Short mmCIF file of C-alpha atoms and ligand atoms in Angstrom, two decimals:
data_model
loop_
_atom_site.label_atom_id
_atom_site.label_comp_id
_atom_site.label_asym_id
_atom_site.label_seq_id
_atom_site.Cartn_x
_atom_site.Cartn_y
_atom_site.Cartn_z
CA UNK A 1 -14.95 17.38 -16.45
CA UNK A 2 -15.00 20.07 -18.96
CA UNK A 3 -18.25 20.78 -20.26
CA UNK A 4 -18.00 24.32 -22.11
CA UNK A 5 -14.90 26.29 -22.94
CA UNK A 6 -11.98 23.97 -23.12
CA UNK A 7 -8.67 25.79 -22.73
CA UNK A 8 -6.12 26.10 -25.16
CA UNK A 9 -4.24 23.39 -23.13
CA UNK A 10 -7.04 21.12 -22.76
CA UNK A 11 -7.59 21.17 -26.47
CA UNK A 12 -3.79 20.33 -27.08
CA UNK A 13 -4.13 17.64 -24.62
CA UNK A 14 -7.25 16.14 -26.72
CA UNK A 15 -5.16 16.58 -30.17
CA UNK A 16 -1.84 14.65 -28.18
CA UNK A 17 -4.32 11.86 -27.46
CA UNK A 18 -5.68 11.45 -30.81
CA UNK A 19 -2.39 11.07 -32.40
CA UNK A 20 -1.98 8.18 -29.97
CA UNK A 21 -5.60 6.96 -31.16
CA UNK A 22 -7.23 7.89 -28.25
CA UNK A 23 -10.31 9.88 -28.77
CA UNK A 24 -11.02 13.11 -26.32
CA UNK A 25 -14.05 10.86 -25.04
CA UNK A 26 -12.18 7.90 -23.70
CA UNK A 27 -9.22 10.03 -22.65
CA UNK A 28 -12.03 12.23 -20.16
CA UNK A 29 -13.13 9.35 -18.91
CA UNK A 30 -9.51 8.28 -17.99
CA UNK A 31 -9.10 11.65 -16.42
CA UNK A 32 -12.59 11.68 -14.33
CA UNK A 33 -11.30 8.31 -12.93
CA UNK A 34 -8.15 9.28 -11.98
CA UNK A 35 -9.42 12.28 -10.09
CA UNK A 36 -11.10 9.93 -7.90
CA UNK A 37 -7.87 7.65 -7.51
CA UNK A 38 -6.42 7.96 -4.12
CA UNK A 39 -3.53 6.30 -2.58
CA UNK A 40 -2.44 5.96 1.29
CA UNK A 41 1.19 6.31 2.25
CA UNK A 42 3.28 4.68 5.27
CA UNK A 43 4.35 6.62 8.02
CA UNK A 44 6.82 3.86 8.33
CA UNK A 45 8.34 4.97 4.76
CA UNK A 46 9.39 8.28 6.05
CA UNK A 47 11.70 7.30 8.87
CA UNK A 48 14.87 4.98 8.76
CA UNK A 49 14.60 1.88 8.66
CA UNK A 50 17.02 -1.04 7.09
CA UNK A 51 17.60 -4.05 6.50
CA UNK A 52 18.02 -6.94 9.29
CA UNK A 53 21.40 -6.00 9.29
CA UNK A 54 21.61 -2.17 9.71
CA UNK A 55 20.22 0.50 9.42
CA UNK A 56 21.65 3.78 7.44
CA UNK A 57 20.31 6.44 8.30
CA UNK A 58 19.28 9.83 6.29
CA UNK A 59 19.22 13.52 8.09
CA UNK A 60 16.07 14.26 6.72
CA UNK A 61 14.60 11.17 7.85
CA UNK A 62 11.61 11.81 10.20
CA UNK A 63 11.88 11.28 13.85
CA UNK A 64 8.49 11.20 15.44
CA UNK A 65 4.97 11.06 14.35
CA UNK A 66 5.22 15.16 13.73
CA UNK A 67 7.98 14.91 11.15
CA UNK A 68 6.23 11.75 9.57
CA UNK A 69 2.69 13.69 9.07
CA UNK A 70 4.56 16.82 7.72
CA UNK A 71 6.30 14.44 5.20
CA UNK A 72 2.88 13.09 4.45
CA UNK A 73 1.38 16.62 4.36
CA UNK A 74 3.99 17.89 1.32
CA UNK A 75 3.97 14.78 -0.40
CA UNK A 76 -0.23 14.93 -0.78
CA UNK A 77 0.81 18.61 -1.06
CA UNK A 78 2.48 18.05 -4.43
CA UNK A 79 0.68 15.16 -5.87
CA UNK A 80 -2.72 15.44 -4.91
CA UNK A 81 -3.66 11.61 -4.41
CA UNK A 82 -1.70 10.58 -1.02
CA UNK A 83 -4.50 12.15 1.82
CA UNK A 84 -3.85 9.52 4.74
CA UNK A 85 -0.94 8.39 6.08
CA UNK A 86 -0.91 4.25 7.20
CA UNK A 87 0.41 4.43 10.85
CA UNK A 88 1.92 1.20 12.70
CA UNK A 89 0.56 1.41 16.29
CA UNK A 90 3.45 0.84 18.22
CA UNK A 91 6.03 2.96 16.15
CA UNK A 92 3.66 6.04 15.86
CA UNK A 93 2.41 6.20 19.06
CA UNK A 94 5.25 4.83 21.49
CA UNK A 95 3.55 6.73 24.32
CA UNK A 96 0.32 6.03 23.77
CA UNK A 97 -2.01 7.08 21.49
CA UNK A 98 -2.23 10.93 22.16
CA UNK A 99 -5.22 13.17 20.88
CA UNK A 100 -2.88 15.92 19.69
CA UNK A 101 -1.94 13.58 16.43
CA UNK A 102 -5.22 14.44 14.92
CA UNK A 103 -4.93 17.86 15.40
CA UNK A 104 -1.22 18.13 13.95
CA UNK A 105 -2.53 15.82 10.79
CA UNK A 106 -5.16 18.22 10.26
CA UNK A 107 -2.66 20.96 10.13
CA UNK A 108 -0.55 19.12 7.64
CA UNK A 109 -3.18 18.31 5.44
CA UNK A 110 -3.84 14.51 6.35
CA UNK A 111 -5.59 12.55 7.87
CA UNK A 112 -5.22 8.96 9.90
CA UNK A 113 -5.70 6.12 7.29
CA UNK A 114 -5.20 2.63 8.37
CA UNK A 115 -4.39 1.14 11.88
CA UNK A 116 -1.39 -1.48 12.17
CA UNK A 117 -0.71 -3.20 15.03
CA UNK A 118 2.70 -4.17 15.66
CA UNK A 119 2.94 -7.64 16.90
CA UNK A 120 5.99 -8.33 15.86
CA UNK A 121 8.66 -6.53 17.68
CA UNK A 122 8.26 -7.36 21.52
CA UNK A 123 10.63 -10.45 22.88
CA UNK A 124 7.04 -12.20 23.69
CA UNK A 125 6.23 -12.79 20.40
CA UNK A 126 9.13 -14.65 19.48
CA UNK A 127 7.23 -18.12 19.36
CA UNK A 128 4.50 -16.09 17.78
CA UNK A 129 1.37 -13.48 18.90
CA UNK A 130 -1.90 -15.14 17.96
CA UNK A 131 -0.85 -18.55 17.45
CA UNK A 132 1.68 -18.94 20.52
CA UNK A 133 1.24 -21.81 22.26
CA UNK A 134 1.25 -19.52 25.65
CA UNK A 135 -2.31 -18.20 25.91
CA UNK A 136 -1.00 -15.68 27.81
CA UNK A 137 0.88 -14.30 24.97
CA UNK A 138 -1.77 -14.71 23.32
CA UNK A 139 -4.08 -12.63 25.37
CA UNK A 140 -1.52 -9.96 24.89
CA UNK A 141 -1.59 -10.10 21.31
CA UNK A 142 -5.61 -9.42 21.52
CA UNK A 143 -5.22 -6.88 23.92
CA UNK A 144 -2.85 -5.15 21.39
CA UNK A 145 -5.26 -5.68 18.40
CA UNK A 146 -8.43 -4.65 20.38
CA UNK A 147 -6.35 -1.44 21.51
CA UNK A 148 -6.23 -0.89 17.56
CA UNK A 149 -9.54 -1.28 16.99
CA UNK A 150 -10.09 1.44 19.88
CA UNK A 151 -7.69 4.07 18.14
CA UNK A 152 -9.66 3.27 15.33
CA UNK A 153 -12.37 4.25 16.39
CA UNK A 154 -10.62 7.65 17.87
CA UNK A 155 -8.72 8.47 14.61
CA UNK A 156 -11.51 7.65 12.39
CA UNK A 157 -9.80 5.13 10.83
CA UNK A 158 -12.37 2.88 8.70
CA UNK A 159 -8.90 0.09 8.21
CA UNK A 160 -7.27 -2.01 10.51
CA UNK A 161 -4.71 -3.54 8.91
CA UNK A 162 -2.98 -6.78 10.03
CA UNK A 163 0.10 -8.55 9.40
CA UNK A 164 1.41 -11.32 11.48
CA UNK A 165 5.25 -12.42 11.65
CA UNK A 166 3.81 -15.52 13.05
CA UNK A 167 5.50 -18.67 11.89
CA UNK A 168 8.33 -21.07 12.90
CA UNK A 169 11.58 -21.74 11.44
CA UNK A 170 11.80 -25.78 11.44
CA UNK A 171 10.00 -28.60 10.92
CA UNK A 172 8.51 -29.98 13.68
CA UNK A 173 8.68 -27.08 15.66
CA UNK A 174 4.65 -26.93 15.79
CA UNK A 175 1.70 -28.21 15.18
CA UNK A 176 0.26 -26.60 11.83
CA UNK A 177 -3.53 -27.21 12.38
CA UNK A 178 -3.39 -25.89 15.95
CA UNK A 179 -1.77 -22.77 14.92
CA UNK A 180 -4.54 -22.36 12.57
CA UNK A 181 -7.03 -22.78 14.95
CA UNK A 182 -5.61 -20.63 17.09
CA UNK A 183 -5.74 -17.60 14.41
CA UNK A 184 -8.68 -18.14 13.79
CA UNK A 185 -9.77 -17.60 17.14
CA UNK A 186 -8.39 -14.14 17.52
CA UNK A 187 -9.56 -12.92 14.09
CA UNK A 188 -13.23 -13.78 15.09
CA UNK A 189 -12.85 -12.22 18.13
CA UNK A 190 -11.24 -8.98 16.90
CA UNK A 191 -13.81 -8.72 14.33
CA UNK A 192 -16.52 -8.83 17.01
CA UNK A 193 -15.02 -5.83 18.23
CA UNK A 194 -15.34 -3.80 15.26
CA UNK A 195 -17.74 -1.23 14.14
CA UNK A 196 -20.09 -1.13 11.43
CA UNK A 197 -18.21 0.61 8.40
CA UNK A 198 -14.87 -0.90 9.52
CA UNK A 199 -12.84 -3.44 7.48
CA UNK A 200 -10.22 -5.98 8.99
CA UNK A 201 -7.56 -6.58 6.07
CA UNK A 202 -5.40 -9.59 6.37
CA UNK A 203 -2.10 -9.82 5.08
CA UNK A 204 -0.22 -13.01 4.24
CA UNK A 205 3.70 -13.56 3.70
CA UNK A 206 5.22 -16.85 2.00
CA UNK A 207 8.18 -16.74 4.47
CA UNK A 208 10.06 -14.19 7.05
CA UNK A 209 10.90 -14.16 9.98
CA UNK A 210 9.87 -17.98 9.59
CA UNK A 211 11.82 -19.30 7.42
CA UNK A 212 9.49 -22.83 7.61
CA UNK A 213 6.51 -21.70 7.35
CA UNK A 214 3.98 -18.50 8.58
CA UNK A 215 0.53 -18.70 9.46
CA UNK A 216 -0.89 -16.63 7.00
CA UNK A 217 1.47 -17.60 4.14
CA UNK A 218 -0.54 -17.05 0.43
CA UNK A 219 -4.11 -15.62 -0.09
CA UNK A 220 -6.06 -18.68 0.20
CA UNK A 221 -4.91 -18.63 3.95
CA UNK A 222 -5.80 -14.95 4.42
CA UNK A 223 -8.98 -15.83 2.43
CA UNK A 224 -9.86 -18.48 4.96
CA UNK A 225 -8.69 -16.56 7.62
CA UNK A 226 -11.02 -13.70 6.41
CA UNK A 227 -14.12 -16.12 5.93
CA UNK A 228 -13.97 -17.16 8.97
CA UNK A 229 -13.57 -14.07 10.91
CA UNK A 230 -16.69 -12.40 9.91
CA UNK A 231 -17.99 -10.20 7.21
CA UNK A 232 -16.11 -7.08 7.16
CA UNK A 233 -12.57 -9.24 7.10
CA UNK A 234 -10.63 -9.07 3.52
CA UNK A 235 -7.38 -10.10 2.03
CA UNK A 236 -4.74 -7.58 2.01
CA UNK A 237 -2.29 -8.06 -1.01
CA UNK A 238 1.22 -6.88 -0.72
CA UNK A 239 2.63 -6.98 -3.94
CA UNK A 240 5.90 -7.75 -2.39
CA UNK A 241 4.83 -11.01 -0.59
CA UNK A 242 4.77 -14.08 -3.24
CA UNK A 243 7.12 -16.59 -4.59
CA UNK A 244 9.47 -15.30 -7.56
CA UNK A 245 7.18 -16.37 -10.77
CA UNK A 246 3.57 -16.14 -8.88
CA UNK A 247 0.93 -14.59 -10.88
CA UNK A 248 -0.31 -11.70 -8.68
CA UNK A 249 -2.57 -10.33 -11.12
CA UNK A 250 -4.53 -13.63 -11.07
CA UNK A 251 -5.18 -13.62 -7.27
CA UNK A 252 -5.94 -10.02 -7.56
CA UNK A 253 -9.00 -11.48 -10.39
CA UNK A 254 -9.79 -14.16 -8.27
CA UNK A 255 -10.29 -12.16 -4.94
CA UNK A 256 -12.02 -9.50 -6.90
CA UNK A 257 -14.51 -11.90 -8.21
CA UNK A 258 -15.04 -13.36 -4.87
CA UNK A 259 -15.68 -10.05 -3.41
CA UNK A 260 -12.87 -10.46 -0.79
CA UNK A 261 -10.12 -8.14 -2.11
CA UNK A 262 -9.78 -5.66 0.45
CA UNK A 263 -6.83 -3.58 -0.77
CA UNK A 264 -2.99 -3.63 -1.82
CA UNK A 265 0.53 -2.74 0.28
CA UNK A 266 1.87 -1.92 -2.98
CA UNK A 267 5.98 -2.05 -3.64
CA UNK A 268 8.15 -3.86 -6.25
CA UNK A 269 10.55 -6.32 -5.64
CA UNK A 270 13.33 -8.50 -6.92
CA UNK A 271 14.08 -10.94 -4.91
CA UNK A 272 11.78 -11.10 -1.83
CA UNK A 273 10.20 -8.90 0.39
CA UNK A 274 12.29 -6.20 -1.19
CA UNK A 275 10.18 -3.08 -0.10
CA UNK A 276 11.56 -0.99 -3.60
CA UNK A 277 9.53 1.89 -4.80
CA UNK A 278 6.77 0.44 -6.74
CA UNK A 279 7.89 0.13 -10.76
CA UNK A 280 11.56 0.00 -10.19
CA UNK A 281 11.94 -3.50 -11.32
CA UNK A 282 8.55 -4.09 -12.75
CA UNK A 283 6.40 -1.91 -14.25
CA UNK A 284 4.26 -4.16 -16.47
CA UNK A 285 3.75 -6.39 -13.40
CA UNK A 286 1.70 -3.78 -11.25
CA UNK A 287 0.35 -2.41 -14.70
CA UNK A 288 -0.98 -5.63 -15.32
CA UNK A 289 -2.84 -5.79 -11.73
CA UNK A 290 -4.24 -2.61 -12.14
CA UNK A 291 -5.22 -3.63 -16.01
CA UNK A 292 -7.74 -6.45 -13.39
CA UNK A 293 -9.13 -3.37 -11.63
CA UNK A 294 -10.01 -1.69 -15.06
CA UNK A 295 -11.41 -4.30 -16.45
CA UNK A 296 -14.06 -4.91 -13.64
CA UNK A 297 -14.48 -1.20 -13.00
CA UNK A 298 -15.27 -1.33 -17.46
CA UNK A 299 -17.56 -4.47 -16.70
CA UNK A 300 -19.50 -2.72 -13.82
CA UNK A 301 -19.32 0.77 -14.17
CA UNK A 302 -18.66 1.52 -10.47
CA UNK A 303 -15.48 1.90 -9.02
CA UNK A 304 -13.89 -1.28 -6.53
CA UNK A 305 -14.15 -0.04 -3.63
CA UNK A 306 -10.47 -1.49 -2.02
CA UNK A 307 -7.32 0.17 -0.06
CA UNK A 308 -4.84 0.90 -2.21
CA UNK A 309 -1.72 1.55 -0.06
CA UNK A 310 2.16 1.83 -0.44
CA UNK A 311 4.28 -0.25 1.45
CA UNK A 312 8.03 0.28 1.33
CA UNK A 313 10.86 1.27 3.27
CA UNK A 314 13.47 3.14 1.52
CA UNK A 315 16.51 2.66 3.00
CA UNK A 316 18.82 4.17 0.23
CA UNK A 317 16.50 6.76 -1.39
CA UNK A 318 15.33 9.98 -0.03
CA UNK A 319 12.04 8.94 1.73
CA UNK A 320 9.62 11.96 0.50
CA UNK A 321 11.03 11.70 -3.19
CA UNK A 322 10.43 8.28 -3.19
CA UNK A 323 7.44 8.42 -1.90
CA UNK A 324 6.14 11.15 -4.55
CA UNK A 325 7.89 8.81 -7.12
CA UNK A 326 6.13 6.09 -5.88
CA UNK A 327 2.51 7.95 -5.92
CA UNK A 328 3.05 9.00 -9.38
CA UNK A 329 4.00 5.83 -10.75
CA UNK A 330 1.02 3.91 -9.35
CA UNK A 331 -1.23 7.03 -10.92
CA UNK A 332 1.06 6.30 -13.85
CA UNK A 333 0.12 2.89 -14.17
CA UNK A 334 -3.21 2.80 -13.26
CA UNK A 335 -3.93 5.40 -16.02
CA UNK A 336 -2.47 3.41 -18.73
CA UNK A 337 -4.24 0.22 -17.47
CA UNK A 338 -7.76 2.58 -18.12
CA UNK A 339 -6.76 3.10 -21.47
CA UNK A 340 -6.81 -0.61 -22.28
CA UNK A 341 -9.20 -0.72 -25.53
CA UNK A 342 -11.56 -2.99 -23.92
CA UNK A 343 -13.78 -3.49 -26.97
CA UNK A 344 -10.45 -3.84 -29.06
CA UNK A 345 -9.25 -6.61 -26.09
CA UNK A 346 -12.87 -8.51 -26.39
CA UNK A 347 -12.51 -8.82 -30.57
CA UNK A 348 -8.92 -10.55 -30.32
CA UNK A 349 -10.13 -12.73 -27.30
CA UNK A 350 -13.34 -14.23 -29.18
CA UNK A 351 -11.51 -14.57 -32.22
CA UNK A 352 -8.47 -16.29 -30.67
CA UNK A 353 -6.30 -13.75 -31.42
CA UNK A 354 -3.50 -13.94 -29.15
CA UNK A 355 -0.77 -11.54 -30.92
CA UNK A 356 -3.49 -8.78 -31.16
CA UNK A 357 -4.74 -9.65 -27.50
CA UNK A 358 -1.63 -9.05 -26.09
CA UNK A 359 -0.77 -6.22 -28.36
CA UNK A 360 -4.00 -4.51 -26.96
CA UNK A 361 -2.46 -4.68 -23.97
CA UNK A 362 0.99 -3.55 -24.49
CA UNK A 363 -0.42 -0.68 -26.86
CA UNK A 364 -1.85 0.85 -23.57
CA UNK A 365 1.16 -0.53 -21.26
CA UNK A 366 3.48 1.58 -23.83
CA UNK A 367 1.24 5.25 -24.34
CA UNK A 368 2.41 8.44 -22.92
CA UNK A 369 -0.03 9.56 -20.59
CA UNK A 370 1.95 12.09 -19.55
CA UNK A 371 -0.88 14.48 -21.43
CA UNK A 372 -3.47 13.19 -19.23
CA UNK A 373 -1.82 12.93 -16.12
CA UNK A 374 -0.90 16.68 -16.38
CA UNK A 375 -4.96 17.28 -16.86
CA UNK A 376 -5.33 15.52 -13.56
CA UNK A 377 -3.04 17.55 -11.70
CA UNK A 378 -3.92 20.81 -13.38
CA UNK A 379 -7.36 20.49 -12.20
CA UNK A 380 -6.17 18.99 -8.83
CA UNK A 381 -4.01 22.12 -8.43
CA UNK A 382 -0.49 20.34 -8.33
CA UNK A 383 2.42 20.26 -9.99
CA UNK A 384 2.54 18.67 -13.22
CA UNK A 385 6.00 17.27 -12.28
CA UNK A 386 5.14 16.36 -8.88
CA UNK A 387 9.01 15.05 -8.07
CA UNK A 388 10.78 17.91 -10.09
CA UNK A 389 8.71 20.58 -8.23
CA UNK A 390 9.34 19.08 -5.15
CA UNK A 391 13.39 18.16 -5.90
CA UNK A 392 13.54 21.96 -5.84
CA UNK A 393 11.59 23.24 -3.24
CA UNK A 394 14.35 22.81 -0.51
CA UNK A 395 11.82 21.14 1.65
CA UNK A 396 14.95 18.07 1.96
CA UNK A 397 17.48 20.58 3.18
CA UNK A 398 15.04 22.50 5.77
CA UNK A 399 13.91 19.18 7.19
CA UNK A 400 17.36 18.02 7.92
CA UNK A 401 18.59 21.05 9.77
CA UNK A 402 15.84 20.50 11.63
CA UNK A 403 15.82 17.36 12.48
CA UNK A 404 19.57 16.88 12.78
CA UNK A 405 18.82 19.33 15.86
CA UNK A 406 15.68 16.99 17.00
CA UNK A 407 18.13 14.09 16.98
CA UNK A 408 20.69 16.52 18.83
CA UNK A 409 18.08 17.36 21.49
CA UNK A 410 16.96 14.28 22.16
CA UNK A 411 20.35 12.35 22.44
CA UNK A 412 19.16 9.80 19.59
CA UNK A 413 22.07 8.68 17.65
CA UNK A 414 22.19 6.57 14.57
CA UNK A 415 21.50 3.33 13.18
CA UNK A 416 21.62 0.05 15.15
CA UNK A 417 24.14 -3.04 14.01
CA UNK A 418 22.71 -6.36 13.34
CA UNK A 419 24.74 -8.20 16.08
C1 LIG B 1 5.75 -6.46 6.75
C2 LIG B 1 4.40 -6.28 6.10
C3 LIG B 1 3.54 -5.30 6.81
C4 LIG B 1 4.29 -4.07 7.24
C5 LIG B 1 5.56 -4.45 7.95
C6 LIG B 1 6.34 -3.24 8.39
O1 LIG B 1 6.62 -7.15 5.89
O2 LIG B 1 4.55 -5.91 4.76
O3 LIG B 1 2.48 -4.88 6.00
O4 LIG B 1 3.45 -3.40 8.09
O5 LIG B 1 6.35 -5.23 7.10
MN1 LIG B 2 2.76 -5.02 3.79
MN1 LIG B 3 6.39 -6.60 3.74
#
């Protein structure tokens, strides 16, 4: 990155590092990598949403797909990593898909990352989209998903992202294998309608809203799924959706080495399907998945080409600062996972070394990269403190005068009530 004349900053960055034994060689590499690290926000994070039973809504929340790419457009605007925006069909476009959207992301900054249908929402689907027994539900569901595929193609979108709510709630209610088959089906056809350069991710759940069982419940479903749709189908992992205990960063190896990770929703959790800003519970557990993505990018040299993607809803926290919190943590963590002393990590592993294995790790789990992360975004020209700079730009206050007049306008009034 710098080849002659290092600033006086630069060099104070490189002395930082070395107290921290890192030399100005490894930490340039860190930085040339992260310069290259992208990650797509939700449109769906910037307006209210809740939990099943409420919703509480925020003034500055967005209101339409405008508000939502303006959001998008500071929050890129003051980290330099978030340049597409995830939209869910059905939310975003509730008229249609209309032309105009590209134009207005331009104009913000953004552009259109992946496509989500939404087949979820609609009373139809409550015995399920793809896998309900009614094939004319079914056919709906396609219709929906081949619709995607078209805005795809309109928004160049190279992602279409799916996640299915199908499942049932007791046992007995259906027959497994038929449900399977009946997934499959779609997928292969979908994928038929895809172009060359586009990538079908498939998402899986453990549980919710079936509380028995969902059809695309762990990655070894989605992998199957995947396998059998064609070759531009991958498994999409959302951090949020295992059992309490499951060893993410495993799957994440596994589906790397099988070439069939096709990106992350990325979000921490507690409990569940929690949807909390990514690092708010734990920190070492995405550090540790992103400590698998170093390690092959170390092994390989080239960099995995995957989605990497933020999933949340954040139903108590301002929506843009938690998205630039979010974005910042994941850059965060991904830079401490590619300062893992892989030749350090390799000498404790062949020797057996387990305390200075894991130390390796932690060592890099526990630097300040706060030096190199303000490299990044000086030569990204951003903030260095993306979420201080932004806490006091007033952006928050504008957009809810604004949009408390929107709402006003258009007769929309709050939340709604569970029953
Ligand atoms: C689901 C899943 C999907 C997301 C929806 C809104 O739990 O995580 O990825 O699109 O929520
Ligand atoms: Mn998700
Ligand atoms: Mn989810």
């Amino acid at each position: 990155m710098q080849t002659s004349g290092e600033s006086n900053r630069e060099k104070r960055m490189a002395r930082k590092l070395k107290l921290r034994g890192m030399s100005s060689a490894a930490a340039n590499h860190v930085i040339d990598r992260l310069m290259r690290f992208r990650i797509e926000v939700p449109s769906w994070g910037y307006a209210d949403t809740g939990t099943r039973f409420g919703k509480f809504t925020q003034d500055a929340a967005a209101v339409d797909i405008a508000d939502k790419l303006a959001d998008a457009g500071v929050t890129h605007a003051f980290t330099g990593i978030c340049p597409t925006v995830a939209v869910h069909v059905l939310w975003d476009f509730p008229h249609g898909f209309d032309p105009a959207v590209l134009r207005l992301a331009k104009a913000q900054g953004v552009r259109i990352g992946s496509i989500n249908p939404n087949l979820f929402q609609d009373q139809c689907y409550k015995y399920g989209s793809v896998t309900n027994r009614d094939p004319n539900i079914r056919k709906l569901a396609l219709r929906h998903i081949l619709d995607s595929i078209e805005i795809m193609r309109r928004v160049h979108s190279r992602v279409l992202s799916l996640w299915f709510a199908d499942g049932v709630n007791y046992p007995g209610q259906a027959d497994i294998r038929q449900r399977k088959a009946l997934a499959t089906a779609a997928l292969k056809t979908a994928h038929e309608a895809m172009g060359r350069g586009q990538v079908m991710l498939v998402e899986y759940k453990p549980f919710e809203p079936g509380t028995y069982f969902t059809d695309f419940f762990d990655w070894g479903s989605s992998y199957v799924f995947a396998k059998a749709a064609g070759p531009q189908a991958k498994v999409l992992v959302d951090t949020g959706h295992h059992l309490p205990g499951c060893n993410i960063e495993q799957i994440v190896a596994w589906l790397i080495d099988e070439k069939m990770l096709g990106g992350f929703h990325f979000n921490d959790r507690k409990y569940a399907d929690d949807d909390l800003t990514v690092g708010a519970i734990d920190p070492y557990q995405a550090f540790r998945i992103f400590n698998e993505i170093a390690a092959y990018e170390h092994e390989t040299g080239k960099d995995l080409d995957i989605a990497y993607m933020i999933d949340q809803s954040h139903n108590v926290k301002p929506k843009v600062q938690a998205m630039i919190q979010t974005a910042c943590t994941v850059q965060q963590l991904m830079a401490k996972a590619l300062c893992v002393d892989r030749k350090a990590l390799a000498r404790a592993q062949a020797a057996e070394d387990t305390i200075a294995a894991e130390e390796t790790l932690r060592a890099a789990f526990n630097l300040d990269v706060t030096p190199i992360l303000e490299a990044v975004r000086k030569a990204m020209g951003v903030p260095e403190s993306p979420l201080e700079a932004f806490r006091s730009s007033g952006y928050e206050r504008q957009a809810a005068r604004k949009r408390r007049a929107k709402r006003k306008a258009l007769g929309l009034s709050g939340g709604s009530t569970y029953a």
